[in-house]
XYZ file of C-alpha atoms in Angstrom:
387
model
C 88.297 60.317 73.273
C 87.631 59.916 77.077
C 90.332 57.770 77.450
C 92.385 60.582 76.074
C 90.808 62.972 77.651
C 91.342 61.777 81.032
C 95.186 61.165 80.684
C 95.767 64.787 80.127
C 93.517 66.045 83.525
C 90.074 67.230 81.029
C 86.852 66.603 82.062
C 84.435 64.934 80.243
C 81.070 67.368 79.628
C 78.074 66.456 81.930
C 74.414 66.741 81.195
C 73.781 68.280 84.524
C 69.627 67.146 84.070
C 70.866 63.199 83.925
C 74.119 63.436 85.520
C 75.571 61.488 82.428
C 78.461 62.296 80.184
C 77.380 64.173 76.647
C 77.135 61.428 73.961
C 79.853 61.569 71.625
C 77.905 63.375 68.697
C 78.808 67.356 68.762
C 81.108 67.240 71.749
C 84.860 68.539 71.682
C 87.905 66.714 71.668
C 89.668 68.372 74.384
C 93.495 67.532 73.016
C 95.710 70.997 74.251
C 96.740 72.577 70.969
C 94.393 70.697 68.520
C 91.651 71.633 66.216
C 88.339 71.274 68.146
C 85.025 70.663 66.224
C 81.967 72.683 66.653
C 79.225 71.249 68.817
C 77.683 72.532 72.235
C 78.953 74.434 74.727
C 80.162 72.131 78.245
C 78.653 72.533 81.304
C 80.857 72.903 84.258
C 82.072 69.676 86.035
C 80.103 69.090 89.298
C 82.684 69.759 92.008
C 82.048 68.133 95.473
C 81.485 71.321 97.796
C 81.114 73.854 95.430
C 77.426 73.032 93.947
C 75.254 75.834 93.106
C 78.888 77.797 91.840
C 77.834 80.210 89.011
C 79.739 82.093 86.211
C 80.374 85.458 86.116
C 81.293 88.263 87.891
C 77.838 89.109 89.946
C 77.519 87.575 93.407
C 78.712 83.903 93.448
C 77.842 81.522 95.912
C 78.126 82.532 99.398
C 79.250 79.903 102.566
C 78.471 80.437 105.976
C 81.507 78.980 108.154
C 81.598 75.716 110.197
C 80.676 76.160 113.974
C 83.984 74.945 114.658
C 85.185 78.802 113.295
C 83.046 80.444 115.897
C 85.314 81.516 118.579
C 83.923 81.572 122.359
C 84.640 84.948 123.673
C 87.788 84.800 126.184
C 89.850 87.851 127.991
C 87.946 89.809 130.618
C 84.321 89.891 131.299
C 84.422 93.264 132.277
C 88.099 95.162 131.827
C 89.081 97.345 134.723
C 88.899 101.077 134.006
C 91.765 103.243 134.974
C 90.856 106.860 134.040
C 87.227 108.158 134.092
C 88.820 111.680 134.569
C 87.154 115.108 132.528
C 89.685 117.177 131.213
C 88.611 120.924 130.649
C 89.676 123.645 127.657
C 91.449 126.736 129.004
C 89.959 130.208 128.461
C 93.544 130.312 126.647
C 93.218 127.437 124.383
C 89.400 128.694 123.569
C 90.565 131.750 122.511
C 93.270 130.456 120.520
C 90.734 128.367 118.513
C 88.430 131.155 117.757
C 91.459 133.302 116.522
C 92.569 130.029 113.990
C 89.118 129.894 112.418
C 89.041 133.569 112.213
C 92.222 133.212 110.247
C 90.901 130.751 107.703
C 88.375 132.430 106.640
C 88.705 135.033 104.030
C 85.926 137.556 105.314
C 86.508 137.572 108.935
C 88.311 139.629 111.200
C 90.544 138.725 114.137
C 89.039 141.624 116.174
C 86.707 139.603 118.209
C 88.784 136.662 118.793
C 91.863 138.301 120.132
C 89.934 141.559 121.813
C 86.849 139.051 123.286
C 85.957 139.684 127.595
C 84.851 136.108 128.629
C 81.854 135.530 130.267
C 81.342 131.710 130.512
C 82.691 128.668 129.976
C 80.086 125.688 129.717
C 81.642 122.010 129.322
C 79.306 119.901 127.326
C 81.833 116.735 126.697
C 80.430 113.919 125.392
C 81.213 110.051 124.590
C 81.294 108.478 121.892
C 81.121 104.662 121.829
C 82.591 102.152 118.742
C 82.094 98.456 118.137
C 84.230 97.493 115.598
C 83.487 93.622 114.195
C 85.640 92.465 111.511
C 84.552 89.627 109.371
C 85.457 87.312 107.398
C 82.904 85.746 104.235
C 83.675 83.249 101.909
C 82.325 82.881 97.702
C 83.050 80.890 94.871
C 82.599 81.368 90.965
C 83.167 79.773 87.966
C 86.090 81.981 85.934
C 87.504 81.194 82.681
C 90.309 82.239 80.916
C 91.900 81.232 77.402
C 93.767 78.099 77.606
C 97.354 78.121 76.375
C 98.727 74.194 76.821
C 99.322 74.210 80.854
C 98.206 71.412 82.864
C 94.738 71.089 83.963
C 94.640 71.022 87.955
C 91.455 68.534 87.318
C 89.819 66.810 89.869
C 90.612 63.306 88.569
C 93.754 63.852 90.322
C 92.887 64.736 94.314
C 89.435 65.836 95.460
C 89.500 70.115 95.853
C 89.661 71.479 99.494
C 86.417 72.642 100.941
C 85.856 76.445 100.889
C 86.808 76.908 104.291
C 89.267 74.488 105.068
C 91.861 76.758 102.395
C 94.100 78.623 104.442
C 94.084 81.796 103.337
C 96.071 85.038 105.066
C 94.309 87.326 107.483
C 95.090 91.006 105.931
C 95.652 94.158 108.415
C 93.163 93.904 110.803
C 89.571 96.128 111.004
C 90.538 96.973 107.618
C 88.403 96.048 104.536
C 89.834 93.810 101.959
C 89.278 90.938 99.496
C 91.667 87.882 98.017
C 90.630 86.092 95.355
C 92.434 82.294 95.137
C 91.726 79.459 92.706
C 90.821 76.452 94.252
C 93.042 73.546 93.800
C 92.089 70.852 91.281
C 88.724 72.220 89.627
C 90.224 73.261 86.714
C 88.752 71.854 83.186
C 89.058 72.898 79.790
C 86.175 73.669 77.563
C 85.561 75.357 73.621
C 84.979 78.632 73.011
C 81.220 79.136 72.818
C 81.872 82.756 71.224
C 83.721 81.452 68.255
C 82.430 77.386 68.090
C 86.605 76.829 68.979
C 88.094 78.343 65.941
C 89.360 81.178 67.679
C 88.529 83.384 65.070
C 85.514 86.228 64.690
C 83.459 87.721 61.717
C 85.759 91.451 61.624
C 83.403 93.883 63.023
C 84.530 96.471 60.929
C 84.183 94.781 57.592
C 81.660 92.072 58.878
C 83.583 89.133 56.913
C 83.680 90.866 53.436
C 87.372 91.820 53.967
C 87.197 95.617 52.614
C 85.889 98.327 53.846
C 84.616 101.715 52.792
C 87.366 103.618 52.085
C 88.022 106.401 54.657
C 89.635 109.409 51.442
C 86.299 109.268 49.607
C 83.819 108.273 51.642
C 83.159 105.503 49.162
C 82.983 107.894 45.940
C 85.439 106.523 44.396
C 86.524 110.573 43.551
C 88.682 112.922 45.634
C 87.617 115.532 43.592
C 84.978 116.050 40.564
C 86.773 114.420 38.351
C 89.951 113.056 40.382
C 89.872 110.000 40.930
C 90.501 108.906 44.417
C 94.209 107.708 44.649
C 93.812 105.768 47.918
C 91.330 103.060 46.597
C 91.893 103.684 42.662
C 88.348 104.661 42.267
C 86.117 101.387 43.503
C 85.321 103.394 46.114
C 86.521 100.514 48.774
C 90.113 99.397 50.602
C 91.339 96.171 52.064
C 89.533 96.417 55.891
C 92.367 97.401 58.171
C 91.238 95.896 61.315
C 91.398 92.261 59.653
C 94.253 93.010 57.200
C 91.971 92.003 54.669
C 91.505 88.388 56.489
C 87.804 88.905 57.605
C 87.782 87.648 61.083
C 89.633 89.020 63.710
C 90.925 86.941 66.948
C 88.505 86.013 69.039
C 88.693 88.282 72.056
C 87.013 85.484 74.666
C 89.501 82.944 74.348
C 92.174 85.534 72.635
C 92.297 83.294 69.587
C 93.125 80.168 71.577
C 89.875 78.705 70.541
C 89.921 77.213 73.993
C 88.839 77.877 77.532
C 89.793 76.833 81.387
C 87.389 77.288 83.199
C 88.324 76.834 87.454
C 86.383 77.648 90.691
C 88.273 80.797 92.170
C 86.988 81.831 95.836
C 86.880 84.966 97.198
C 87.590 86.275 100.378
C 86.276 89.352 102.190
C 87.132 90.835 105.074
C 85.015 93.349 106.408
C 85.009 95.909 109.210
C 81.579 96.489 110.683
C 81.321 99.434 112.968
C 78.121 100.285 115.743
C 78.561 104.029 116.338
C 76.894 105.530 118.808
C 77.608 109.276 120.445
C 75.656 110.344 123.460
C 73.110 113.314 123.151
C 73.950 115.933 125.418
C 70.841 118.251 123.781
C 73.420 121.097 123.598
C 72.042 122.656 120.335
C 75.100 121.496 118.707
C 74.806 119.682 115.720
C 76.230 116.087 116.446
C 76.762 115.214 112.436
C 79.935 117.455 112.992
C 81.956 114.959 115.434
C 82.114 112.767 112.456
C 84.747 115.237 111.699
C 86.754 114.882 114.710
C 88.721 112.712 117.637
C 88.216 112.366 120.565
C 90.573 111.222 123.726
C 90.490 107.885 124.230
C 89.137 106.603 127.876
C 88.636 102.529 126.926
C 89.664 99.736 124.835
C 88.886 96.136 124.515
C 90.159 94.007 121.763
C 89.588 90.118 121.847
C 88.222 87.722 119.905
C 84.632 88.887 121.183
C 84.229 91.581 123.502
C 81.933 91.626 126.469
C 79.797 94.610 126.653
C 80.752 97.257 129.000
C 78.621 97.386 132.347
C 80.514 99.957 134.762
C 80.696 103.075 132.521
C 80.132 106.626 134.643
C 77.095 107.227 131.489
C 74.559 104.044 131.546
C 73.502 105.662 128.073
C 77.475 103.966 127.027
C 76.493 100.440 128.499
C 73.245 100.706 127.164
C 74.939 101.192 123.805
C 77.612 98.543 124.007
C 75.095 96.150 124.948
C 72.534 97.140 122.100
C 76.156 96.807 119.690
C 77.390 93.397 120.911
C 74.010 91.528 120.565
C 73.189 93.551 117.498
C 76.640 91.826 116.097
C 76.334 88.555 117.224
C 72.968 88.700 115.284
C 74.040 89.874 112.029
C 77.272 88.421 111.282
C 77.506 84.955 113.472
C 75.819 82.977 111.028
C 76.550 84.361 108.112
C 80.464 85.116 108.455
C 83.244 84.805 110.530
C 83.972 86.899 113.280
C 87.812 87.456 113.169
C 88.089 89.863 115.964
C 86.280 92.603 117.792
C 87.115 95.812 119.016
C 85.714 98.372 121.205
C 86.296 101.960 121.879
C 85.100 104.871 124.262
C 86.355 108.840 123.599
C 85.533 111.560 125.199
C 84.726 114.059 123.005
C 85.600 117.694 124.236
C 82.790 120.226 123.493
C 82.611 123.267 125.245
C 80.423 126.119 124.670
C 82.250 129.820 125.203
C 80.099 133.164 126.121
C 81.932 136.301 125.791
C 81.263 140.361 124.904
C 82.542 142.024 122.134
C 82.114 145.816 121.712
C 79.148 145.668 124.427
C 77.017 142.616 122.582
C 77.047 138.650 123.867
C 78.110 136.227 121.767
C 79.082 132.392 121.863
C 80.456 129.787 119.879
C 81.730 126.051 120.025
C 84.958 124.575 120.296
C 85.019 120.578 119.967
C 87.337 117.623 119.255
C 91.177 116.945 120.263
C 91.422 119.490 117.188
C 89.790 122.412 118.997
C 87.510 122.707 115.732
C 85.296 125.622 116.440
C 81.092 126.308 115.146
C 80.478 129.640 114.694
C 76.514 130.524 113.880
C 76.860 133.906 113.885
C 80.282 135.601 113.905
C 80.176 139.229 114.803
C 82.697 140.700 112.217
C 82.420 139.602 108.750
C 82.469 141.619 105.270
C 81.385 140.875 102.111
C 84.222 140.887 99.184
C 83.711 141.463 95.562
C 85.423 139.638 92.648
C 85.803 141.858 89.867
């Protein structure tokens, strides 16, 4: 049975405690389209590289890449800045804003927007600083799917490539993804354990008797008092539709094959990690609300790994961008691969606007590249009914 096992790619079972094939006695004769006899369930074949692989679908067996992936960082120590300049918002373009959100909102009037008498303008900008990492992790499980007749990629015929010597395609960039690859000659072929390799299952509906209750009379046996029931002639049962009557129903593990092959597949994740920070001006305004917004770019560094940024106008930026690039290096050097790194400065426009209406002060916030405004009291409003 080895002999013939081995000539079509199979692997014989291991005891993984002794290291040594399965006796004979209640193992499986792994011939593609044959009967296979009951007997226990095959571990997986030790695979050079892959040890400590598990089954399922929960988190497999994770690899931390070779130093030789850890790229030195390269570019620019510390890229020249071009344009630290501060734009400001117009009185025009303030008012402009307030009249859009005064449009959008069911309840308010324009009044104050377009009849407002400025009194101040107070520029709050801000900065908001992003390190973008984007990694790269490696995993392996064992999968298994039925087995139809193909050849088994077995490792009798070439030893399988090392998790991260497969050369697998970089997605987009700083976006999140995952591939999923079978590794190259792991494959093996095992019985069903669900069904002892018959491919075939008790019918859950009938549970093996082949009829079932019938579904006209509820099992009566009558339609009526004294009708009797012309669907099942009166025995009160029918030949189980799910199993046609067979009792067992194809084995949905192995879809009736009887058979499995089972295969490492790896899986690849690419992550983007991103350090946010954005600098506290103590305005009053609430910060959470930038999240909603862009800002005008002033700086960016891509390379393999940045430098952090020393020469910014605001220390509270370099003080960031250094706190980001060792907090990076940290987390993800030894656990992943660092594909690439990116990092980002905006200036975020924020300006706070004082003006009278009808003889009373009021103010509000205008922020972003949108001119988003934050009203916290607007001064004309009215409630509406819904009848």
């Amino acid at each position: 049975m080895a002999q013939r096992s081995q000539a079509l790619g199979i692997q014989t079972p291991y005891n993984y405690g002794t290291m040594n094939p399965i006796p004979a006695q209640g193992t499986y004769d792994f011939i593609p389209g044959a009967g296979m006899a009951q007997g226990p369930e095959p571990s997986a074949p030790p695979i050079s590289g892959y040890e400590g692989t598990t089954f399922g679908d929960g988190g497999g067996k994770y690899f931390p890449p070779p130093p030789d992936l850890v790229p030195d960082r390269g570019g620019n120590a510390h890229p020249e800045h071009t344009d630290w300049s501060i734009p400001a918002i117009t009185e025009d373009e303030a008012q402009e804003a307030l009249v859009q959100y005064a449009a959008s909102k069911c309840c308010y009037s324009s009044a104050p927007a377009k009849d407002m008498l400025f009194q101040d303008l107070h520029s709050f900008n801000t900065y908001r600083y992003r390190l973008e990492t984007f990694t790269e992790s490696r995993s392996s499980l064992w999968k298994t799917e039925p087995y139809t007749g193909e050849a088994v990629d077995s490792c009798l015929y070439s030893t399988p490539p090392l998790p991260w010597d497969m050369n697998v395609e970089v997605p987009e960039m700083f976006k999140d993804s995952v591939k999923r690859v079978r590794v190259p000659c792991t494959s093996s072929v095992k019985g069903c354990p669900v069904c002892a390799c018959s491919g075939r299952r008790p019918c859950s509906t009938c549970h093996g008797c082949s009829r079932e209750q019938c579904w006209v009379c509820n099992g009566k046996g009558f339609q009526f008092s004294d009708q009797r029931c012309s669907s099942c002639g009166g025995i009160g049962n029918i030949m189980c539709r799910t199993c046609s009557g067979m009792g067992t129903t194809a084995c949905t593990n192995c879809k009736g094959k009887g058979q499995l092959l089972q295969y490492i597949e790896l899986q690849v994740e690419w992550k983007n990690n991103v350090f946010e920070h954005v600098v506290d001006q103590r305005t009053g305004f609430p910060t959470e609300l930038f999240k909603e917004v862009n800002g005008k770019k002033l700086f960016v560094d891509e390379q393999y790994m940045v430098y952090p940024v020393v020469d910014f106008p605001d220390n509270d930026i370099n003080q960031a961008s250094r706190n980001a690039v060792q907090q990076h290096q940290t987390r993800f050097a030894s656990t992943a691969r660092i594909v690439r790194q990116r990092q980002t400065i905006e200036l975020i426009f924020l300006t706070k606007v004082e003006y009278e209406w009808r003889g009373k002060s009021h103010s509000y916030y205008v922020y972003g590249n949108e001119h988003r405004v934050h009203v916290e009291d607007y001064p004309a409003t009215c409630c509406c009914t819904i009848i």
